[in-house]
PDB file of C-alpha atoms in Angstrom:
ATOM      1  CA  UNK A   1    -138.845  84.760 -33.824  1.00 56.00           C
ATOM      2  CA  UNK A   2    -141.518  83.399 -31.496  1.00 70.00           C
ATOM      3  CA  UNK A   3    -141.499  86.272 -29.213  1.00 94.00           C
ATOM      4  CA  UNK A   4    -144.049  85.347 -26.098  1.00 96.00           C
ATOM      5  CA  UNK A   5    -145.089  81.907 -25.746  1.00 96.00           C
ATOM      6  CA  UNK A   6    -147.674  79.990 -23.712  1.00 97.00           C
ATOM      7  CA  UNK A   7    -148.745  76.681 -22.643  1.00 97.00           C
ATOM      8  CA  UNK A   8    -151.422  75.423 -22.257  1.00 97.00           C
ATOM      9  CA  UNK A   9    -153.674  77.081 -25.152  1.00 95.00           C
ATOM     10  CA  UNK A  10    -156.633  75.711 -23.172  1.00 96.00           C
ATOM     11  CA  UNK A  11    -157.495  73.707 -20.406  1.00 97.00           C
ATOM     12  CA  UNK A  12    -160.497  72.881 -17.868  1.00 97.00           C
ATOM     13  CA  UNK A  13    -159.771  71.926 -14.297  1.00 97.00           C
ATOM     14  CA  UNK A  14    -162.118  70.485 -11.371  1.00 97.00           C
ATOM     15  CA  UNK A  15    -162.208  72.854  -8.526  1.00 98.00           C
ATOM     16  CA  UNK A  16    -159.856  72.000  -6.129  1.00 97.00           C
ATOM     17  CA  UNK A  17    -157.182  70.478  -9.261  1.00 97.00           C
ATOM     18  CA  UNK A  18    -153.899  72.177  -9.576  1.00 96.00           C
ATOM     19  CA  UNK A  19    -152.167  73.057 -12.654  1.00 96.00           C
ATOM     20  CA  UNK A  20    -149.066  75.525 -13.778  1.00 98.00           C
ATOM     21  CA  UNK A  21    -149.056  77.647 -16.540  1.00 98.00           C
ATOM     22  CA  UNK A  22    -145.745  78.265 -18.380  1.00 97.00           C
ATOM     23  CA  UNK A  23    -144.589  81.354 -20.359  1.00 98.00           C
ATOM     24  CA  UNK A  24    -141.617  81.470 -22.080  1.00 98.00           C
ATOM     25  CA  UNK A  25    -139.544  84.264 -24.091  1.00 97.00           C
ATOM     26  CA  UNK A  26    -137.037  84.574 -26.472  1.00 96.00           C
ATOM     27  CA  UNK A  27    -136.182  88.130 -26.499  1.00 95.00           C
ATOM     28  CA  UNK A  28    -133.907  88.221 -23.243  1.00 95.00           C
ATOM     29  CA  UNK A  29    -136.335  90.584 -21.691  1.00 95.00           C
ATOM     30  CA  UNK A  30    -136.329  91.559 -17.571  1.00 95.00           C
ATOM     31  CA  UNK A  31    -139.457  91.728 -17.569  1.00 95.00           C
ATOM     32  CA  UNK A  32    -142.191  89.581 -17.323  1.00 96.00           C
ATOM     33  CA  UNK A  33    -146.306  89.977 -15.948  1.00 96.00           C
ATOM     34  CA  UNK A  34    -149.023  87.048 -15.883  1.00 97.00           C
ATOM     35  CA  UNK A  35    -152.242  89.111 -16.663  1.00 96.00           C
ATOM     36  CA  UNK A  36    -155.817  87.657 -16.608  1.00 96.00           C
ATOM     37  CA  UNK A  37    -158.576  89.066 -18.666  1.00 95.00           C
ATOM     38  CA  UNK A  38    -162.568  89.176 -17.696  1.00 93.00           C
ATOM     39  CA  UNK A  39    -165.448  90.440 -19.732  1.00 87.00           C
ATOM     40  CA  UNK A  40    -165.749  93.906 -17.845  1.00 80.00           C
ATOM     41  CA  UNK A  41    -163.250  93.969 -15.799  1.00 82.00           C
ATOM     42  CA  UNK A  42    -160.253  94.165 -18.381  1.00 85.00           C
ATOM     43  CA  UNK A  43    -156.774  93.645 -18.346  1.00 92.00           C
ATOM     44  CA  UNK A  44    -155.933  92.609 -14.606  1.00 93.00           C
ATOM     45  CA  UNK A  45    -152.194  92.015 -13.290  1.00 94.00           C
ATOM     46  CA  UNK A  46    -151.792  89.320 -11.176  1.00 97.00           C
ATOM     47  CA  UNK A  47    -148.036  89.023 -10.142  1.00 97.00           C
ATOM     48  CA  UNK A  48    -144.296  90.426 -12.060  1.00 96.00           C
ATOM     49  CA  UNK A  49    -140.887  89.423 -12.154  1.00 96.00           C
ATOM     50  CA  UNK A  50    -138.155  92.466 -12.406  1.00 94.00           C
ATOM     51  CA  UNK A  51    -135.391  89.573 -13.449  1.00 94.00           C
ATOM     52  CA  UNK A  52    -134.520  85.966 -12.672  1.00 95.00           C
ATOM     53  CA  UNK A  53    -135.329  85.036  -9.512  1.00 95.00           C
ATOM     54  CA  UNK A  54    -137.621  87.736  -8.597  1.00 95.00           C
ATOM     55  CA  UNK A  55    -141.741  88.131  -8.089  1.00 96.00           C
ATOM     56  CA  UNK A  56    -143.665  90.481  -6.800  1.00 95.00           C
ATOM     57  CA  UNK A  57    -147.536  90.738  -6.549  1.00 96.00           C
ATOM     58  CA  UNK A  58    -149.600  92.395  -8.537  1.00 93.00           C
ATOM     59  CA  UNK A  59    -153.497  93.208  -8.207  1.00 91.00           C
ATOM     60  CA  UNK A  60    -155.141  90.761  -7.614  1.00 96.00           C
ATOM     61  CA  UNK A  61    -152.211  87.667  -6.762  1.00 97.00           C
ATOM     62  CA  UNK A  62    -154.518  85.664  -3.920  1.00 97.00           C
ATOM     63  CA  UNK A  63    -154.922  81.961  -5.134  1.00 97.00           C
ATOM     64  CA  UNK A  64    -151.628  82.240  -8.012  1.00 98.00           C
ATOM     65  CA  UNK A  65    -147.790  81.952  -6.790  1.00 97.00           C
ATOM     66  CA  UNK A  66    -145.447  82.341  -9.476  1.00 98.00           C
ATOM     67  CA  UNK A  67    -141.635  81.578 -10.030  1.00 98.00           C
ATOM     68  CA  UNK A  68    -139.084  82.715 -12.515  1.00 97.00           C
ATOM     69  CA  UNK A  69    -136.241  80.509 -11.878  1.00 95.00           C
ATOM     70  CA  UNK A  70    -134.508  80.814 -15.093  1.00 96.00           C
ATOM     71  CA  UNK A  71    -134.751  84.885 -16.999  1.00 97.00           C
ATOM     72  CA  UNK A  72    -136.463  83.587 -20.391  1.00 97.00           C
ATOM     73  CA  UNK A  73    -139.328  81.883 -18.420  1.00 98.00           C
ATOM     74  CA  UNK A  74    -142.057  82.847 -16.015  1.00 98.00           C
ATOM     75  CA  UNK A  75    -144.430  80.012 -14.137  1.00 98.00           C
ATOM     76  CA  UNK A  76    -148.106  80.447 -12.659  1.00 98.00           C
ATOM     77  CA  UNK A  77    -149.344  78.311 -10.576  1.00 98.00           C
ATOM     78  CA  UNK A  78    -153.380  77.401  -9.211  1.00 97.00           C
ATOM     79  CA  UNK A  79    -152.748  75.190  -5.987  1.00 92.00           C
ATOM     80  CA  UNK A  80    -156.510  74.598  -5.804  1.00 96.00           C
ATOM     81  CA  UNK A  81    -158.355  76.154  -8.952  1.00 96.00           C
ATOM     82  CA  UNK A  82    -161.819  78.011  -8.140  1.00 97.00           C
ATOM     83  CA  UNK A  83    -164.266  78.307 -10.556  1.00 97.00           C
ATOM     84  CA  UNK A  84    -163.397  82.276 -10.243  1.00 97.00           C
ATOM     85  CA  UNK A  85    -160.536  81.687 -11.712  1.00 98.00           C
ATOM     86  CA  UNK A  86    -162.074  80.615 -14.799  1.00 97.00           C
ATOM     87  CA  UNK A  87    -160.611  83.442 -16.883  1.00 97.00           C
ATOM     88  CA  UNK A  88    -158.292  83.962 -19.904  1.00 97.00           C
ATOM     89  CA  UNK A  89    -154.396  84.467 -18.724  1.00 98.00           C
ATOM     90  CA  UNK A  90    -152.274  86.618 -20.816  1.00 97.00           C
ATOM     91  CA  UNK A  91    -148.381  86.400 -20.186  1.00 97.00           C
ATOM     92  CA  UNK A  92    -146.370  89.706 -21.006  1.00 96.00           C
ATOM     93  CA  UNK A  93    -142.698  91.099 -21.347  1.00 96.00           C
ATOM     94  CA  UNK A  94    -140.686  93.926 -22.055  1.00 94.00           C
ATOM     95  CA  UNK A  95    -137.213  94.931 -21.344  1.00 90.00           C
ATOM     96  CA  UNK A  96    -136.006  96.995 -18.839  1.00 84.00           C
ATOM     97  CA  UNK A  97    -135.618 100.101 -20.354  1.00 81.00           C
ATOM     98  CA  UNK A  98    -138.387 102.063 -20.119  1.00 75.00           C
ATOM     99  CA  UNK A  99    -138.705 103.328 -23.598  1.00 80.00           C
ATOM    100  CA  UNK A 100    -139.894 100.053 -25.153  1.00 85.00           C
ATOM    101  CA  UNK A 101    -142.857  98.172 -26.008  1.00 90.00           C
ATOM    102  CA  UNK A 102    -144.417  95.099 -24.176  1.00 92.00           C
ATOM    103  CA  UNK A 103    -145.459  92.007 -25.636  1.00 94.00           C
ATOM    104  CA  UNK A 104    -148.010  89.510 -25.034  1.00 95.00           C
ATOM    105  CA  UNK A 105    -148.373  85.796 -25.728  1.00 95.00           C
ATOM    106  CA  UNK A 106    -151.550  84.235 -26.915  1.00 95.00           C
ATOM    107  CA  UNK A 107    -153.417  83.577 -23.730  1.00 95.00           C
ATOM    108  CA  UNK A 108    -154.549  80.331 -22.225  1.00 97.00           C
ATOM    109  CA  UNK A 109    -158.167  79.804 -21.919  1.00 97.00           C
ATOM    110  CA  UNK A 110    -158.814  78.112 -18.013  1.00 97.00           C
ATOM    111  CA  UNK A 111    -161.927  77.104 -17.281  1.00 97.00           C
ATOM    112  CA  UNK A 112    -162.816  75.881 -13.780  1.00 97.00           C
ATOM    113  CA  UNK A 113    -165.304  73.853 -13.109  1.00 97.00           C
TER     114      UNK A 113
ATOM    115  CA  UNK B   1    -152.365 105.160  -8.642  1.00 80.00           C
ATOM    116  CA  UNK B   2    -152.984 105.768 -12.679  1.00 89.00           C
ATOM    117  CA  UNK B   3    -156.519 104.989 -13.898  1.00 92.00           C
ATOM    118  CA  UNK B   4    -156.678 104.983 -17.746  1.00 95.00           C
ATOM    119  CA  UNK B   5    -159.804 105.217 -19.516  1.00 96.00           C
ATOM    120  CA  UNK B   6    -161.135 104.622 -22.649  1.00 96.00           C
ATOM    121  CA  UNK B   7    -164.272 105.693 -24.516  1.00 92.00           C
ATOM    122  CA  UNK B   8    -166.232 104.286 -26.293  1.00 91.00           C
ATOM    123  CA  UNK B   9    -166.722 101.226 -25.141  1.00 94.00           C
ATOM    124  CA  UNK B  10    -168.116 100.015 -28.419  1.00 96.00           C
ATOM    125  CA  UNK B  11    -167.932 101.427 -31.739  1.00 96.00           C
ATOM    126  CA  UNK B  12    -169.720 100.483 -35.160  1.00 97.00           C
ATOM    127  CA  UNK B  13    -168.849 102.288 -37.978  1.00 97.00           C
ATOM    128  CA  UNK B  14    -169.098 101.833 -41.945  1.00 97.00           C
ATOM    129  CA  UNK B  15    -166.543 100.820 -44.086  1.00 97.00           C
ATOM    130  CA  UNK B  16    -164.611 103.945 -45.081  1.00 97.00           C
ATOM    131  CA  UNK B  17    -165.085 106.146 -42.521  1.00 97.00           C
ATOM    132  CA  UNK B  18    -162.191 107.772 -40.647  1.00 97.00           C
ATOM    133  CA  UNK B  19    -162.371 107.549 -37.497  1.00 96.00           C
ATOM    134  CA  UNK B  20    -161.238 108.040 -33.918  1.00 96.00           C
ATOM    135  CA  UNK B  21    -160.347 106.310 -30.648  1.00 97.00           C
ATOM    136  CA  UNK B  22    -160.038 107.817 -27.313  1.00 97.00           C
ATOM    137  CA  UNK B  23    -157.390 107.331 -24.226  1.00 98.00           C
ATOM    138  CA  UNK B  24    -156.976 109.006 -21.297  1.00 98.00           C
ATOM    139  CA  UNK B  25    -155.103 108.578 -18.289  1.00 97.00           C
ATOM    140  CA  UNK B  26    -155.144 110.490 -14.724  1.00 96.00           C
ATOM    141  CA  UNK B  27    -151.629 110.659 -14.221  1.00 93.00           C
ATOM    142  CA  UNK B  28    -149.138 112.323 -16.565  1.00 93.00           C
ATOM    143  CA  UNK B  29    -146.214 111.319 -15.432  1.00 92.00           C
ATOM    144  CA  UNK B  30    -145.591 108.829 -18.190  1.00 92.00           C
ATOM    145  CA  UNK B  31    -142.594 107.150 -19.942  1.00 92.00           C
ATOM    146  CA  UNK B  32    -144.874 106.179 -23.083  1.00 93.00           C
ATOM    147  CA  UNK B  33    -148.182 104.847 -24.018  1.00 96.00           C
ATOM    148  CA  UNK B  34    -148.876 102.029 -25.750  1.00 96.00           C
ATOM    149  CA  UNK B  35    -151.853 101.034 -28.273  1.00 97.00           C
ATOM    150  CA  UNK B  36    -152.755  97.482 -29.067  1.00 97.00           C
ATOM    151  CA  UNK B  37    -155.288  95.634 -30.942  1.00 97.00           C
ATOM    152  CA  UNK B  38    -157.037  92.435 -29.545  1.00 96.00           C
ATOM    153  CA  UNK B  39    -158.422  90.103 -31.978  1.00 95.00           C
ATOM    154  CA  UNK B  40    -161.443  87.756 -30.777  1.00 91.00           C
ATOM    155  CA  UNK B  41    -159.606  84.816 -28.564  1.00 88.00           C
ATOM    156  CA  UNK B  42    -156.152  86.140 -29.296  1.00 91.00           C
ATOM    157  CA  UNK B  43    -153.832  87.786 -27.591  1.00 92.00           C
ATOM    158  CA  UNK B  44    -152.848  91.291 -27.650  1.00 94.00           C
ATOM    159  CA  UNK B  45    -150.358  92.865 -30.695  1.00 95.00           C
ATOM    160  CA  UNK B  46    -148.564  96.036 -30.621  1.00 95.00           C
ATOM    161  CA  UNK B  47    -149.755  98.619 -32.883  1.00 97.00           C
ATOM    162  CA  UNK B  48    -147.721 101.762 -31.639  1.00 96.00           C
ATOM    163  CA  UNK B  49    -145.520 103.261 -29.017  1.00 95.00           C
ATOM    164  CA  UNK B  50    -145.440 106.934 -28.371  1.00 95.00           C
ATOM    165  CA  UNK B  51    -142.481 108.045 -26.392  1.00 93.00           C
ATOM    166  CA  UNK B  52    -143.983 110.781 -23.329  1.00 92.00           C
ATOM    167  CA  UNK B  53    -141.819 113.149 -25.253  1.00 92.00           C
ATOM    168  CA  UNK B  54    -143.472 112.582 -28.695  1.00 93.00           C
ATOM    169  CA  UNK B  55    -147.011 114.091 -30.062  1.00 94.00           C
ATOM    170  CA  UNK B  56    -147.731 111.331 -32.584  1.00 95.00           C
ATOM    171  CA  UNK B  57    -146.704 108.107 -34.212  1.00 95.00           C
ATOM    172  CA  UNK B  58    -147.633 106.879 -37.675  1.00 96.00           C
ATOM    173  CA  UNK B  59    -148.167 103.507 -38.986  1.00 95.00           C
ATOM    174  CA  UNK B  60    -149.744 102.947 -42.094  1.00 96.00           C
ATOM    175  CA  UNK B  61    -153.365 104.021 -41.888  1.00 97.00           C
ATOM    176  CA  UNK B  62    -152.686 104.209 -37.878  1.00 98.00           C
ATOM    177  CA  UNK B  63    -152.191 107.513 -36.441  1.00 97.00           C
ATOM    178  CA  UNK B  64    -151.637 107.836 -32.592  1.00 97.00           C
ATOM    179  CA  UNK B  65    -151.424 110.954 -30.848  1.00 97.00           C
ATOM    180  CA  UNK B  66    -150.184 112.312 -27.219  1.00 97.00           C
ATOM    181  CA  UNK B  67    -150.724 115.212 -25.055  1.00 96.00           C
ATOM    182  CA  UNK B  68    -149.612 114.050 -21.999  1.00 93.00           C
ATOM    183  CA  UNK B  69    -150.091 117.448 -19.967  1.00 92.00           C
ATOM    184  CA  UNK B  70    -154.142 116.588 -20.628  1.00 95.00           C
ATOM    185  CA  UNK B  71    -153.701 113.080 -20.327  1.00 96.00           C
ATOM    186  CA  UNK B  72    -155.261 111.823 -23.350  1.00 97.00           C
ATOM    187  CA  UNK B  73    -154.138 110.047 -26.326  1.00 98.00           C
ATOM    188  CA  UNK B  74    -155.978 109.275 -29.650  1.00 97.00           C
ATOM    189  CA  UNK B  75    -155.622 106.733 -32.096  1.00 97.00           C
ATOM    190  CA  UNK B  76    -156.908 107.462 -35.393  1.00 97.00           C
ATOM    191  CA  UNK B  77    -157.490 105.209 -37.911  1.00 97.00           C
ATOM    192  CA  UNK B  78    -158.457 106.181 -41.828  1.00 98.00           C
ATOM    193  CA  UNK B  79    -160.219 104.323 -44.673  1.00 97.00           C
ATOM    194  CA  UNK B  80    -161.689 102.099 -41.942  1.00 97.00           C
ATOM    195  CA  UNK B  81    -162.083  98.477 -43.291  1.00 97.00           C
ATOM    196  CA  UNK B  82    -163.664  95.403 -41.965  1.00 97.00           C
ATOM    197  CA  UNK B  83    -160.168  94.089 -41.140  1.00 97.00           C
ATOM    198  CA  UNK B  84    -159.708  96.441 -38.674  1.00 98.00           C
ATOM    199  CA  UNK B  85    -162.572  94.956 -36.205  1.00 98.00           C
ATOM    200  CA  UNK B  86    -160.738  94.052 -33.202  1.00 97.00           C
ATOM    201  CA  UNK B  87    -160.338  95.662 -29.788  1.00 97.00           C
ATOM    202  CA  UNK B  88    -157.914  98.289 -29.477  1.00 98.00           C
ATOM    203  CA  UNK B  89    -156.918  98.381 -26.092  1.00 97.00           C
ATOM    204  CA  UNK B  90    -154.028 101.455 -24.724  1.00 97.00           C
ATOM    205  CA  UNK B  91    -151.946 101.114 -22.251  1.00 95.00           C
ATOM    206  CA  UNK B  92    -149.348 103.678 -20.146  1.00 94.00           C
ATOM    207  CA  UNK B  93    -146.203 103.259 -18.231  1.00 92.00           C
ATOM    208  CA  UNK B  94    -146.064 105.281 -15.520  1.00 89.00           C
ATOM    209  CA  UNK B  95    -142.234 107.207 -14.436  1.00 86.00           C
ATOM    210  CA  UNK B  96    -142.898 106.018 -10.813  1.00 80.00           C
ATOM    211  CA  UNK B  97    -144.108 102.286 -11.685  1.00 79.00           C
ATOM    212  CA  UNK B  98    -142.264 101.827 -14.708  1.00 76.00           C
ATOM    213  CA  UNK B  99    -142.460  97.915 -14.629  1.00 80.00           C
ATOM    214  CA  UNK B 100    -145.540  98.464 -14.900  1.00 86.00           C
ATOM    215  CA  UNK B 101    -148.365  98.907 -17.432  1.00 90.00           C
ATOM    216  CA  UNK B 102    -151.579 100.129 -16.629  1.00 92.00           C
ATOM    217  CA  UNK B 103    -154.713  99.132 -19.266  1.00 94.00           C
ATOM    218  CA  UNK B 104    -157.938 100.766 -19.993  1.00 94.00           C
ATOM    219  CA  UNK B 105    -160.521  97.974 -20.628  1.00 93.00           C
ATOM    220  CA  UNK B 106    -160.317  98.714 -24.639  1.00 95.00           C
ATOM    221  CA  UNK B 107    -162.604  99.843 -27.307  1.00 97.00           C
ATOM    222  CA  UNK B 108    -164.811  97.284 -29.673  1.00 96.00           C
ATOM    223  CA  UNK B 109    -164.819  98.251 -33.173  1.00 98.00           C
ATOM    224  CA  UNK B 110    -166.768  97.116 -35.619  1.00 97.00           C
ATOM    225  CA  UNK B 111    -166.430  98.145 -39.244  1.00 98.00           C
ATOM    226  CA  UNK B 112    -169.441  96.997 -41.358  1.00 97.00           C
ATOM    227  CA  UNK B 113    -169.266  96.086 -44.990  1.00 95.00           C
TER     228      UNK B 113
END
């Protein structure tokens, strides 16, 4: 059961480079969040998707889109990395009903340089 | 909007001791909260759920309690060993947001030998 699964692991970028990160899971969950993580400044979300097809934005969503074209996976995209975006990003994903847990993939270490 | 909050920030204990982690939230309207454990450059695994209409959860040497009219939560962990240095982040999902989870930036244990 792999659960919550993202690629890349790691990756560095040139300002101004573009790059998608993909997160994919196998539990047929509604839900899914793209997260990023600062020394600090904690878990942050930065856009959702209620179900296929959907996004919406989260806190801090300025400089990521996002798609989730097909239920089981969720995209985030950097049209022209900063070097504030040099962060860890943390997919998540639960199901719909409320009373159940979320789970989180590895993370994906971007640095921007 | 919820603001959850967790202190300490950073904990060092010896091996042995029993000991306690803090959680609190601003709202109380809650489905459930969440505790999870963050390794060093890992992602984030579930330790325990506790339902809004539950006062603990047990899991081994994990104990996790709720009073959600106070807005605080506690996870307590006995016979601390050096295995259990991590982060232990928590985590609540609100009745009005509830595709979403809101984080408090975590605890840092550190269980010496």
């Amino acid at each position: 059961n792999a659960g919550v699964t993202q690629t890349p692991k790691f990756r560095v970028l040139k300002t101004g480079q573009s790059m998608t990160l993909l997160c994919a899971q196998d539990m047929n969950h509604e839900y899914m969040y793209w997260y990023r993580q600062d020394p600090g400044m904690g878990l942050r979300l930065i856009h959702y998707s209620v179900g296929e097809g959907t996004t919406a934005k989260g806190e801090v969503p300025d400089g990521y889109n996002v798609s989730r074209l097909k239920k089981q996976n969720f995209l985030l995209g950097l049209e022209s990395a900063a070097p504030s975006q040099t962060s860890v990003y943390f997919c998540a994903s639960s199901s719909d009903r409320v009373n159940t847990e979320a789970f989180f993939g590895q993370g994906t270490r971007l640095t921007v340089v | 909007k919820q603001e959850v909050t967790q202190i300490p920030a950073a904990l060092s204990v010896p091996e042995g001791e029993n000991l306690v982690l803090n959680c609190s939230f601003t709202d109380s309207a809650i489905y459930n909260l969440q505790w999870f454990r963050q390794d060093p450059g890992k992602g984030l695994t579930s330790l325990l759920l506790i339902q809004s209409s539950q006062r603990e959860q047990t899991s081994g040497r994990l104990n996790a309690s709720l009073d959600k009219s106070s807005g605080r939560s506690t996870l307590y962990i006995a016979a601390s060993q050096p295995g259990d240095s991590a982060t232990y982040l928590c985590a609540v999902r609100p009745t009005l947001t509830f595709n979403k989870f809101y984080f408090g930036s975590g605890t840092k244990l550190n269980v010496k030998p």
